[in-house]
PDB file of C-alpha atoms in Angstrom:
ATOM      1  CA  UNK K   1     -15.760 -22.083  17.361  1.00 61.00           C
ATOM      2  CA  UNK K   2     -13.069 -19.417  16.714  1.00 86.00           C
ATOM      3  CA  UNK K   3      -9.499 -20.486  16.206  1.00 95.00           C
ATOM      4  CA  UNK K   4      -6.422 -18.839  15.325  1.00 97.00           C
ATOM      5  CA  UNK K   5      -3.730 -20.436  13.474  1.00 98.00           C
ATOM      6  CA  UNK K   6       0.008 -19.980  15.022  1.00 98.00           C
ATOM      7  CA  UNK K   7       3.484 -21.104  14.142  1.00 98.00           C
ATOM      8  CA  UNK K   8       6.102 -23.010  16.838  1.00 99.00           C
ATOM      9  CA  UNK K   9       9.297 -22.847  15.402  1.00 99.00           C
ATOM     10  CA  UNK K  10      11.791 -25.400  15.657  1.00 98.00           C
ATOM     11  CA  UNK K  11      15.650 -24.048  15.721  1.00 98.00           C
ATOM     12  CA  UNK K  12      19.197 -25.027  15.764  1.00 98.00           C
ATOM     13  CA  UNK K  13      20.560 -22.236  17.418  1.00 98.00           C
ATOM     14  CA  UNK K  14      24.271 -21.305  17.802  1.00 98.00           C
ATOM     15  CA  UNK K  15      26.734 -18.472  18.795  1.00 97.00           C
ATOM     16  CA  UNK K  16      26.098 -16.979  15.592  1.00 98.00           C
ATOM     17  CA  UNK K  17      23.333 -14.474  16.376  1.00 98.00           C
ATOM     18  CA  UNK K  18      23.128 -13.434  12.593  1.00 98.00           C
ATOM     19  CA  UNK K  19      22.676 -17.029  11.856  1.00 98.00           C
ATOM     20  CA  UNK K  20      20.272 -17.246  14.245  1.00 98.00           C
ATOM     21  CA  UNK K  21      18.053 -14.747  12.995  1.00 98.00           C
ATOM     22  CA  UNK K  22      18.246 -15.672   9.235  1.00 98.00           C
ATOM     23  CA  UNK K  23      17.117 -19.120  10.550  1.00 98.00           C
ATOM     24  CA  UNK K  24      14.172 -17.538  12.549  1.00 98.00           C
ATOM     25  CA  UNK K  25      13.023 -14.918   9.386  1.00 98.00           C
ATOM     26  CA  UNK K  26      13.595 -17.902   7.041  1.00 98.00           C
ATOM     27  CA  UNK K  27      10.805 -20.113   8.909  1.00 98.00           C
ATOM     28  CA  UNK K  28       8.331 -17.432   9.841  1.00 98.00           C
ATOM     29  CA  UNK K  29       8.561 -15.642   5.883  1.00 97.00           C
ATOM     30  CA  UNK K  30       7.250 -19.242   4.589  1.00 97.00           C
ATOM     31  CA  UNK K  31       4.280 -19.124   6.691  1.00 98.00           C
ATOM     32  CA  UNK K  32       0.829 -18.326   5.575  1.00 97.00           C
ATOM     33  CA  UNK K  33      -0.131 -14.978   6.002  1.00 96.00           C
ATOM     34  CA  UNK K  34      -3.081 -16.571   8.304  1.00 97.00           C
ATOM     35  CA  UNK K  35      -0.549 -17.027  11.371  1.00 98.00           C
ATOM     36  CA  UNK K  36      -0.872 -14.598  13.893  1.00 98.00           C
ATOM     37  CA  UNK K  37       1.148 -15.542  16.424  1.00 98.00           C
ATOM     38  CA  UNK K  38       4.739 -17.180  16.257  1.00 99.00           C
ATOM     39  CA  UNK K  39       6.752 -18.931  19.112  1.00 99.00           C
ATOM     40  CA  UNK K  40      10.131 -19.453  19.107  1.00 99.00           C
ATOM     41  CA  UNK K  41      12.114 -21.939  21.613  1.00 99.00           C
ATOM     42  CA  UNK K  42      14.305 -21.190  24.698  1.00 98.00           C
ATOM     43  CA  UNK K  43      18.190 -19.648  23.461  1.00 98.00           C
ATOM     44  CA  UNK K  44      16.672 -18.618  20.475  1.00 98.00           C
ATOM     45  CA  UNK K  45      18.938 -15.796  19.674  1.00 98.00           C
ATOM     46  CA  UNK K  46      22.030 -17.234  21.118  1.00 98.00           C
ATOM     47  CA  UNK K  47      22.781 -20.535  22.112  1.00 98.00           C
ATOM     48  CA  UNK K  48      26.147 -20.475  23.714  1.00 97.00           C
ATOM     49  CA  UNK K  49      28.085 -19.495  27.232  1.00 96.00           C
ATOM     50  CA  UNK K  50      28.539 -17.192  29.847  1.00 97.00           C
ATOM     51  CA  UNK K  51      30.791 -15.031  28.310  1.00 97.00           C
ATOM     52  CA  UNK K  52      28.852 -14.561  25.172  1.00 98.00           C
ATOM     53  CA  UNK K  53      25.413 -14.436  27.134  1.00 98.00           C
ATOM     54  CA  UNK K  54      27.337 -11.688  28.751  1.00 98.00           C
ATOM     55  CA  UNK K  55      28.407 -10.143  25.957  1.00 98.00           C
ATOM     56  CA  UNK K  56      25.240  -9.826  23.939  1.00 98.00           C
ATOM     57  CA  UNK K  57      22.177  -8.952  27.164  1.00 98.00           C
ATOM     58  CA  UNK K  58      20.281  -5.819  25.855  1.00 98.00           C
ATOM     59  CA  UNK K  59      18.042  -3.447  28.197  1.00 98.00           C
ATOM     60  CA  UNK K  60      14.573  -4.327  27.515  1.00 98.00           C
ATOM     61  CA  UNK K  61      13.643  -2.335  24.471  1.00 98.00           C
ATOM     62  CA  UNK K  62      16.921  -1.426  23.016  1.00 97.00           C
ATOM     63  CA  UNK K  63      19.461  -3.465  21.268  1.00 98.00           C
ATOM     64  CA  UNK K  64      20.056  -5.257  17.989  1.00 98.00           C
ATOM     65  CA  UNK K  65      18.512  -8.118  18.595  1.00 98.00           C
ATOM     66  CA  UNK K  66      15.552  -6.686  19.978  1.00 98.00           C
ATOM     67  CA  UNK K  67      15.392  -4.546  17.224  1.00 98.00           C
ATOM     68  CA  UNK K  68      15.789  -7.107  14.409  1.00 98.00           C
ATOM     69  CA  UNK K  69      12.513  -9.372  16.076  1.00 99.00           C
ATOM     70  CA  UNK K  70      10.570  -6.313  16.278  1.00 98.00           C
ATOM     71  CA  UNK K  71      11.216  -5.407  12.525  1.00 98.00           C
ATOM     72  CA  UNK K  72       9.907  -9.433  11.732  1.00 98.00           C
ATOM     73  CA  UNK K  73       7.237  -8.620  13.510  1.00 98.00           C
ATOM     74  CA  UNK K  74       6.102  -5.701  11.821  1.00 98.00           C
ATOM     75  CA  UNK K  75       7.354  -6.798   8.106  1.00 98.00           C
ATOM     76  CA  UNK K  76       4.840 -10.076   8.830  1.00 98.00           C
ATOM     77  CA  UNK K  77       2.278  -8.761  10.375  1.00 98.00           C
ATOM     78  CA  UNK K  78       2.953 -11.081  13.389  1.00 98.00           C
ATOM     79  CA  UNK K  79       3.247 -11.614  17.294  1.00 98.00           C
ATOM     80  CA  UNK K  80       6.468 -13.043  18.259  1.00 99.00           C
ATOM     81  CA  UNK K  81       7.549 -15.023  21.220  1.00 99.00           C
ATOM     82  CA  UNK K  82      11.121 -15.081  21.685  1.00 99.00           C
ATOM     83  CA  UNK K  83      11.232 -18.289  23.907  1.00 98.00           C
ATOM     84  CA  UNK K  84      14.796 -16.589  25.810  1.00 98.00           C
ATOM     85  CA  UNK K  85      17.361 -14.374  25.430  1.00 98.00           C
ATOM     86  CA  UNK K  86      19.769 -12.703  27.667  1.00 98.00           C
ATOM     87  CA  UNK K  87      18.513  -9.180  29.015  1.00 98.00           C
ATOM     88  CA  UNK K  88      19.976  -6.700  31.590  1.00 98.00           C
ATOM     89  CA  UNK K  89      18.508  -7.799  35.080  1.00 98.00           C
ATOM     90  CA  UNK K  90      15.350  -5.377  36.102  1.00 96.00           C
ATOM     91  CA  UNK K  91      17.146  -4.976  39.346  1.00 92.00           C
ATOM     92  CA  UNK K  92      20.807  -4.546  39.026  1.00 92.00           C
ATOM     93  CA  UNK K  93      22.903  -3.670  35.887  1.00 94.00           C
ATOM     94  CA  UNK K  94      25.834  -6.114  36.538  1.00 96.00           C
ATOM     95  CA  UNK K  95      23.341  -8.960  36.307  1.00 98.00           C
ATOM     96  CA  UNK K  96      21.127 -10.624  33.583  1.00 98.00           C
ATOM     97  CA  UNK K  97      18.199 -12.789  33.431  1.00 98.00           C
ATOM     98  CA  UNK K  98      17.257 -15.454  31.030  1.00 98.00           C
ATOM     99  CA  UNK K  99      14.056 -13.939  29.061  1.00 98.00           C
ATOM    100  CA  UNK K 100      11.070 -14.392  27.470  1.00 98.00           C
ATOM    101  CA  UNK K 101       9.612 -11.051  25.368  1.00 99.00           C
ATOM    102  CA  UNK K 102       6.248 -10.752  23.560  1.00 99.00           C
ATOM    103  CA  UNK K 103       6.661  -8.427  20.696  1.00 99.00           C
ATOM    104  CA  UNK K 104       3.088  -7.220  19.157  1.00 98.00           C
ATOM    105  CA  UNK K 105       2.525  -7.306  15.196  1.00 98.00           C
ATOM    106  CA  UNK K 106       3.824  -3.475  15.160  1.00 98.00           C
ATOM    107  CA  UNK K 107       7.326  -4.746  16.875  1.00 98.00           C
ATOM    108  CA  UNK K 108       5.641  -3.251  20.176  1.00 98.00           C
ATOM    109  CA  UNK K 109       6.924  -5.326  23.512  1.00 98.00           C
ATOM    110  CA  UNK K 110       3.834  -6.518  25.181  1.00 98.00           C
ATOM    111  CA  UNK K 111       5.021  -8.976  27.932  1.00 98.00           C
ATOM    112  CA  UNK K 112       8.402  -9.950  29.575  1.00 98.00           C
ATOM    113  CA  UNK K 113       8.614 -12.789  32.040  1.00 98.00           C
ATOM    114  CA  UNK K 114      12.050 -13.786  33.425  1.00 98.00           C
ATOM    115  CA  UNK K 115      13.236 -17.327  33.979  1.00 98.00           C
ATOM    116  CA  UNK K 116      12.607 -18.534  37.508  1.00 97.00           C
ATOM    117  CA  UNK K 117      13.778 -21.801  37.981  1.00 98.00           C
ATOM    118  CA  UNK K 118      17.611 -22.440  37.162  1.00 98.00           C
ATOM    119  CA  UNK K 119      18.282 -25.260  35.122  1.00 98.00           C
ATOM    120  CA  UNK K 120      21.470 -26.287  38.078  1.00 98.00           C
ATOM    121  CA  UNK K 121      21.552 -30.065  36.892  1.00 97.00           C
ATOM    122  CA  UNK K 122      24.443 -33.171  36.895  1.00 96.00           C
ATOM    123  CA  UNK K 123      22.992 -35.960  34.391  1.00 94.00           C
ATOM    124  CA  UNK K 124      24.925 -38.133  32.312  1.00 92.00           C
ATOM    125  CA  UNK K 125      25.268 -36.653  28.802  1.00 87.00           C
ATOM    126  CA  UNK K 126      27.809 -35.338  26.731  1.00 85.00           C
ATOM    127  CA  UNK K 127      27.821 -32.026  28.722  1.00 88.00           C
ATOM    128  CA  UNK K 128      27.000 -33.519  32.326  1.00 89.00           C
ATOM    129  CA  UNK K 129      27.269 -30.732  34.609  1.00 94.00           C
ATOM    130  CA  UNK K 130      24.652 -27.709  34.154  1.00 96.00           C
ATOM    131  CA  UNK K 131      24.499 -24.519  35.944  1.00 97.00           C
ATOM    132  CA  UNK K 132      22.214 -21.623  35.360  1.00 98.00           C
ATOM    133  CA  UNK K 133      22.558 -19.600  38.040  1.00 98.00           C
ATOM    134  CA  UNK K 134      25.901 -18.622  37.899  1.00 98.00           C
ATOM    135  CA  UNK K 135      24.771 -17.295  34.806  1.00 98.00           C
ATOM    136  CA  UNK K 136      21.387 -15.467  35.318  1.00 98.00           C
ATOM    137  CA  UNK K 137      20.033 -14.008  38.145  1.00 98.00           C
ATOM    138  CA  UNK K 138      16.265 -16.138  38.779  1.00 97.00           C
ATOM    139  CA  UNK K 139      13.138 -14.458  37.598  1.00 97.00           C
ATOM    140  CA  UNK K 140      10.153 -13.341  40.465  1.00 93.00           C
ATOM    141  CA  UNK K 141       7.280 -12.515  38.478  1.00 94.00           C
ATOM    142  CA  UNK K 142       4.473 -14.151  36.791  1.00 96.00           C
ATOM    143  CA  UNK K 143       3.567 -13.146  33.003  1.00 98.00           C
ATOM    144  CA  UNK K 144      -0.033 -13.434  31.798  1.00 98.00           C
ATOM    145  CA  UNK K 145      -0.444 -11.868  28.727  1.00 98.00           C
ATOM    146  CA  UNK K 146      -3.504 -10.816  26.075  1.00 98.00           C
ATOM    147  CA  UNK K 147      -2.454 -11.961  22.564  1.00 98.00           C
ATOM    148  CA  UNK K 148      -4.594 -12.954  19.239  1.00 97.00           C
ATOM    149  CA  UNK K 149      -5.074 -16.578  20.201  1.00 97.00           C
ATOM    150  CA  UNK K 150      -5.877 -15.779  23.914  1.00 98.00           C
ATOM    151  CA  UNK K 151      -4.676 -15.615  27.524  1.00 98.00           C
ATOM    152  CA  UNK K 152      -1.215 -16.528  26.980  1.00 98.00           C
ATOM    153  CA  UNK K 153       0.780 -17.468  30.379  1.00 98.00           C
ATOM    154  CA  UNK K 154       4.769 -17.863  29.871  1.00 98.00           C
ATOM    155  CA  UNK K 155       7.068 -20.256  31.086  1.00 99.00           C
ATOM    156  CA  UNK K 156      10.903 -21.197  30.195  1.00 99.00           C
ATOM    157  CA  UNK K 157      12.003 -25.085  29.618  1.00 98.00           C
ATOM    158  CA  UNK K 158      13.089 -26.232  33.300  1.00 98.00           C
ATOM    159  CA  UNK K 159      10.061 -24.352  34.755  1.00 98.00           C
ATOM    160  CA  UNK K 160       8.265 -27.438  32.881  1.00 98.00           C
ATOM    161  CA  UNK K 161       9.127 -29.620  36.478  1.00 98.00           C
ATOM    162  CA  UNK K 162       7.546 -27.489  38.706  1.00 97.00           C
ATOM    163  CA  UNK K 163       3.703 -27.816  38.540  1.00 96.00           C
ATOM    164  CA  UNK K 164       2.971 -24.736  41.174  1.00 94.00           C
ATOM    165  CA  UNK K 165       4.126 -22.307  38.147  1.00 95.00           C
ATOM    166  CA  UNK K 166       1.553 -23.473  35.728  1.00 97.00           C
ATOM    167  CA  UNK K 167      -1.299 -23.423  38.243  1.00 95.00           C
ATOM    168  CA  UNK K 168      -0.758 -20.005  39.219  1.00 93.00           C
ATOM    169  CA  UNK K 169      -0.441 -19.060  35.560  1.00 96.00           C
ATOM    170  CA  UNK K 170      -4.235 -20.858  35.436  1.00 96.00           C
ATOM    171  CA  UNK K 171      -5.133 -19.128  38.257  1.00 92.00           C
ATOM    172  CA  UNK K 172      -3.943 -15.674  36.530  1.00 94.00           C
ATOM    173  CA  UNK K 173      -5.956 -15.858  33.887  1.00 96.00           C
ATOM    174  CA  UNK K 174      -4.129 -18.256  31.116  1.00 98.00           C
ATOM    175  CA  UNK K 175      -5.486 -20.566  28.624  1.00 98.00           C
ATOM    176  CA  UNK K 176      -2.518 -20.838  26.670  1.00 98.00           C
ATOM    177  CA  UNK K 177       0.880 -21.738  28.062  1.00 99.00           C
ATOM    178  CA  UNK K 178       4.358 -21.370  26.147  1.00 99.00           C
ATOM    179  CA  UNK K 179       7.083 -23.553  27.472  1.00 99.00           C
ATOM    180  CA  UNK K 180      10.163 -22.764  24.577  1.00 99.00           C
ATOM    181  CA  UNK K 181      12.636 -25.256  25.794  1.00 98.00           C
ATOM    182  CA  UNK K 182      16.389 -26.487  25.108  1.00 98.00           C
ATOM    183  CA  UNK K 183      15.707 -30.209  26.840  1.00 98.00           C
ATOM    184  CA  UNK K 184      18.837 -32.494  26.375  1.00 97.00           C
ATOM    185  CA  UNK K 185      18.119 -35.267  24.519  1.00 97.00           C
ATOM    186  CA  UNK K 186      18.589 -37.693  27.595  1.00 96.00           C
ATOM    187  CA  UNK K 187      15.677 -35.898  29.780  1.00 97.00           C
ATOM    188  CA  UNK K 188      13.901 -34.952  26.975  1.00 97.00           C
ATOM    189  CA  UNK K 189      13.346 -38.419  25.433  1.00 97.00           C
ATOM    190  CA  UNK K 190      12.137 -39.643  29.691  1.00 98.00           C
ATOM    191  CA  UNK K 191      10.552 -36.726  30.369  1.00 98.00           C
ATOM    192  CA  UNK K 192       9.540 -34.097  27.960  1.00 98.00           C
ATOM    193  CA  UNK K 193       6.250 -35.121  26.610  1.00 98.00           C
ATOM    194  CA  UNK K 194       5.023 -36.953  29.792  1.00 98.00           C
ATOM    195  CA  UNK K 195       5.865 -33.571  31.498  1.00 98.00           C
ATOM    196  CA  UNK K 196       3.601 -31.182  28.568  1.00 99.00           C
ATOM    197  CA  UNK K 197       1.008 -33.593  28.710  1.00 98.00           C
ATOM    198  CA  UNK K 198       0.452 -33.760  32.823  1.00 98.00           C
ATOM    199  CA  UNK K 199       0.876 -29.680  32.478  1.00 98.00           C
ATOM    200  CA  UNK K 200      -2.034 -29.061  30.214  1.00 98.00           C
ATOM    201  CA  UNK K 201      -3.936 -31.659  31.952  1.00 98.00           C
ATOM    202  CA  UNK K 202      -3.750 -30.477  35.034  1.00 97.00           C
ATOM    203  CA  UNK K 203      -4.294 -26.977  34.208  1.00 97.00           C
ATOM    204  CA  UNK K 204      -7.101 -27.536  31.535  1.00 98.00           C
ATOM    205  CA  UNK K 205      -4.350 -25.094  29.276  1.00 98.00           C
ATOM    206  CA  UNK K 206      -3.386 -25.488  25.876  1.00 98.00           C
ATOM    207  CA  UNK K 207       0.542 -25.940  26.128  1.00 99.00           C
ATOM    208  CA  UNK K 208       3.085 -24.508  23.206  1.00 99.00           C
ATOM    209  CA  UNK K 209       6.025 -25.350  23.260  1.00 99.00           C
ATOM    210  CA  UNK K 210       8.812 -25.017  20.591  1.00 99.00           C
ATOM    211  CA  UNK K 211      12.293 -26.363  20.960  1.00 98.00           C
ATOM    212  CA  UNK K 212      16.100 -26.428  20.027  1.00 98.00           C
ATOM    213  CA  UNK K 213      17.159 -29.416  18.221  1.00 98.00           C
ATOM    214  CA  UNK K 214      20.481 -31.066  17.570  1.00 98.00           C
ATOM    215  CA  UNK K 215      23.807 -30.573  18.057  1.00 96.00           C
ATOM    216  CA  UNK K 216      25.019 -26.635  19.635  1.00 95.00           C
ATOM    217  CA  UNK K 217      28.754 -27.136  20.606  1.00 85.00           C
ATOM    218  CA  UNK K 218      29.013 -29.761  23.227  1.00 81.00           C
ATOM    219  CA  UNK K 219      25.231 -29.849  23.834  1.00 92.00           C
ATOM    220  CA  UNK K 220      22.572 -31.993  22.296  1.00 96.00           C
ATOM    221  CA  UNK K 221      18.753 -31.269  22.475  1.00 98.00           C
ATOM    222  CA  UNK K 222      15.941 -33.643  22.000  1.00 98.00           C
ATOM    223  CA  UNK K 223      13.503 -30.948  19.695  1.00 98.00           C
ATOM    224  CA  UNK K 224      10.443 -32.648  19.288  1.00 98.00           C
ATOM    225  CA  UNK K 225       8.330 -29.463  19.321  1.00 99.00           C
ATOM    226  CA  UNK K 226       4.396 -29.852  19.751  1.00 98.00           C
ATOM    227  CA  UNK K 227       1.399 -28.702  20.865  1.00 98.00           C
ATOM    228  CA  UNK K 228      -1.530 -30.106  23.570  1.00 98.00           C
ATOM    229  CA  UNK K 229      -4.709 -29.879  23.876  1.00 98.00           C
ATOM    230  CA  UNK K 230      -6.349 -29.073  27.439  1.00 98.00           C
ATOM    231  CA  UNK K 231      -6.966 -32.948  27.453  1.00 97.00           C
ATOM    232  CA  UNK K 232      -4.111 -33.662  26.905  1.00 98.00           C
ATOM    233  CA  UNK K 233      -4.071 -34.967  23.422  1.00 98.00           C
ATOM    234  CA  UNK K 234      -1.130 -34.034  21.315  1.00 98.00           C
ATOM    235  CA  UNK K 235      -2.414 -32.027  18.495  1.00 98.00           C
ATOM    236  CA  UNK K 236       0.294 -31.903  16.403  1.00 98.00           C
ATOM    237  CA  UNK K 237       4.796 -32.667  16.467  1.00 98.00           C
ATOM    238  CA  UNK K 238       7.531 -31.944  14.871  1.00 98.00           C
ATOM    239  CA  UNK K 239       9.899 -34.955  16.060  1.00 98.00           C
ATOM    240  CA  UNK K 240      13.376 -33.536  14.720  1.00 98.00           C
ATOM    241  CA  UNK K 241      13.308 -31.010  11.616  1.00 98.00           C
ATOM    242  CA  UNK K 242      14.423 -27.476  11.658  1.00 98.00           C
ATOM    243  CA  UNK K 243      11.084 -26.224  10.473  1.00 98.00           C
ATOM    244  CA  UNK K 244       8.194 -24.546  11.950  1.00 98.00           C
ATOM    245  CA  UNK K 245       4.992 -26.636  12.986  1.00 98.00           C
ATOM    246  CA  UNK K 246       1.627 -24.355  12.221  1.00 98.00           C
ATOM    247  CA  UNK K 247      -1.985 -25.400  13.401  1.00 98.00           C
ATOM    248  CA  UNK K 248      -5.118 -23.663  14.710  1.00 98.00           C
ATOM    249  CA  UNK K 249      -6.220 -23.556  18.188  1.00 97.00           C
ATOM    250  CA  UNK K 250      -9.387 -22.091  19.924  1.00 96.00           C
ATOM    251  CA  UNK K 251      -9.350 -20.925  23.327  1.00 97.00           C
ATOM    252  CA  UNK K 252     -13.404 -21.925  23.401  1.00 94.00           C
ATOM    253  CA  UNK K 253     -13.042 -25.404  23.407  1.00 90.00           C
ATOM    254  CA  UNK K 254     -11.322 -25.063  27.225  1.00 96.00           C
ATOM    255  CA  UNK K 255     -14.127 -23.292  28.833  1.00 93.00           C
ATOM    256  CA  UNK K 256     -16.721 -26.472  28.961  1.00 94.00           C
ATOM    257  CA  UNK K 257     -13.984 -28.445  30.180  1.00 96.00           C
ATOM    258  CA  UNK K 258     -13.201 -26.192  32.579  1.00 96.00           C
ATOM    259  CA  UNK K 259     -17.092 -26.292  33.819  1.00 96.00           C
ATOM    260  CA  UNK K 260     -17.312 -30.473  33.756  1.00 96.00           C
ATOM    261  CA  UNK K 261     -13.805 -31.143  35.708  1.00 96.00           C
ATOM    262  CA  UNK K 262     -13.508 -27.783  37.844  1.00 96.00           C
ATOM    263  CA  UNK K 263      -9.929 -28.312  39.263  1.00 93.00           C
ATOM    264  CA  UNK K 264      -9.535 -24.997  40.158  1.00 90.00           C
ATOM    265  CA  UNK K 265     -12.530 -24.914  42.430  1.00 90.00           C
ATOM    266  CA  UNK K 266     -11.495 -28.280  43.739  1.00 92.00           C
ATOM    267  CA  UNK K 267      -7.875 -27.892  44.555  1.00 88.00           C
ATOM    268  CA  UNK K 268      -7.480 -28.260  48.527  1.00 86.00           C
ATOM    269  CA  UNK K 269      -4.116 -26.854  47.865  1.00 80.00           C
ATOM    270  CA  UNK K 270      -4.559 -23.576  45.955  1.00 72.00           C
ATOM    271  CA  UNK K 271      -1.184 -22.308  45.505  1.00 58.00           C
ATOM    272  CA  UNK K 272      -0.449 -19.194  46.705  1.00 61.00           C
ATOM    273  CA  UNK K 273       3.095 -18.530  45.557  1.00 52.00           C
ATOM    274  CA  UNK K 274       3.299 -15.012  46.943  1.00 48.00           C
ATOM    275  CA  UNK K 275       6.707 -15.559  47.526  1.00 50.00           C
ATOM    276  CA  UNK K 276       7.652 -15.479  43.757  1.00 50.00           C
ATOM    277  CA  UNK K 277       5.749 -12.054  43.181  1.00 49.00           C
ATOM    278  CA  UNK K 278       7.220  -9.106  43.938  1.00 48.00           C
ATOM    279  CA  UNK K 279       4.203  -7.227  44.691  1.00 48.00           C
ATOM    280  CA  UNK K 280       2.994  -7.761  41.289  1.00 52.00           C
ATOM    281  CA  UNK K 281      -0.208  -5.531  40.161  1.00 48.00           C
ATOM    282  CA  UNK K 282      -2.982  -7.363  39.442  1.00 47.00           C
ATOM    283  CA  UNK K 283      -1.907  -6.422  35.341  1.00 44.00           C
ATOM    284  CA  UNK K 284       0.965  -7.689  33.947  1.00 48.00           C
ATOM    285  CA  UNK K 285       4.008  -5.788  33.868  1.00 58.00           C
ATOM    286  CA  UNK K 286       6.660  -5.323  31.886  1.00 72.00           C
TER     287      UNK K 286
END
């Protein structure tokens, strides 16, 4: 059975978007040269507010922090998943989206998927109210993307609570599913890994999904970074430590379980979600 090793990176991400990076090229430069892909979690470039999200969105392609992950990726010979950063909307220039970008081992964007569900949330933490989308405008495409390791479908943190998502990222073709998140520690330490778990079960999808932990300003994240199995075993965790988790995975070991339990086939309620595609090609698109 094939497998691939990869790298989910753990952060503590700030306003300091020089920081940030260091942190990032720090982890991935003490990983084996065996990794091919590395995942990084939700804000990874800039964890901060409005103003500064504002402040530092890029057009897709251009800009210095675009440029800086696409020199990583070609100085380590890796793929790169930054989990989110701001970008200019695809649809109007006054707007911006909270984004995911795939950048190939030659620095070479392969996939963009923007946020869709807005984290707009009033929970008893230090912070307490939440509120996305005055902020970023919602994503309304699906990304399914080829990468080293396999079919890789993306998702964004809050995304995590909305189960139609991940089945028509299954349904699209994925057999790996990134969820980079910023949880706060209160929902995180209910909800997080009950949440991964139920996602890769249901799905029959590997799930990877890296995380912010600790303290950025006023906000506190719960970290615990891991990966699952499309059993729904945890494979491996990294509870609290800003340090990357690496392990290999193989895409092969889905497709039997996909032929004994064949959810797909079964589901009375297939979901359609046409109304989240904007007459999306059956490739992705960037």
């Amino acid at each position: 059975m094939k497998k691939v090793n990869v790298a989910l990176l753990q952060l503590c991400s700030g306003k300091n978007t020089k920081n940030n990076l260091a942190q990032i090229e720090q982890q991935i430069k003490q990983l084996p040269d065996s990794v091919k892909l590395v995942l990084t979690p939700e804000n990874a470039l800039l964890f901060s507010n409005s103003k500064d999200y504002h402040k530092h969105a890029e057009i897709q392609g251009d800009g210095p922090l675009q440029n800086a992950i696409a020199k990583m990726a070609q100085r380590y010979k890796v793929w790169i998943l930054v989990g989110s950063m701001p970008l200019i909307s695809r649809d109007s220039p006054d707007q911006i989206t909270s984004s995911s970008l795939v950048f190939d081992d030659e620095g070479v964007i392969r996939a963009r998927y923007d946020k869709i569900h807005m984290f707009d949330v009033s929970i008893d933490d230090e912070q307490g109210e939440y509120n996305e989308s005055s902020i970023y405008q919602r994503g309304e495409r699906l990304t399914v993307v080829d990468t080293p390791v396999g079919k890789l479908g993306l998702t964004i943190c809050y995304d995590l609570r909305f189960p139609g998502i991940f089945q028509a990222l299954r349904e699209k073709g994925a057999e790996i599913i990134s969820v980079p998140a910023a949880f706060t520690r209160l929902t995180g330490k209910a909800h997080w890994e009950p949440l991964l778990r139920a996602r890769a079960i249901e799905n029959q999808c590997i799930i990877l999904a890296p995380a912010q932990v600790g303290t950025h300003d006023t906000r506190r994240t719960w970290g615990h970074t891991m990966a699952i199995d499309g059993w729904g075993k945890v494979l491996k965790k990294n509870p609290d430590a800003v340090s990357a988790l690496t392990l290999s995975i193989g895409v092969e070991s889905l497709h039997g379980m996909r032929e004994q339990i064949r959810v797909v086939k079964h589901n009375r309620f297939r979901p359609k979600l046409t109304h989240l595609i904007k007459k999306v090609k059956d490739k992705e698109e960037l």
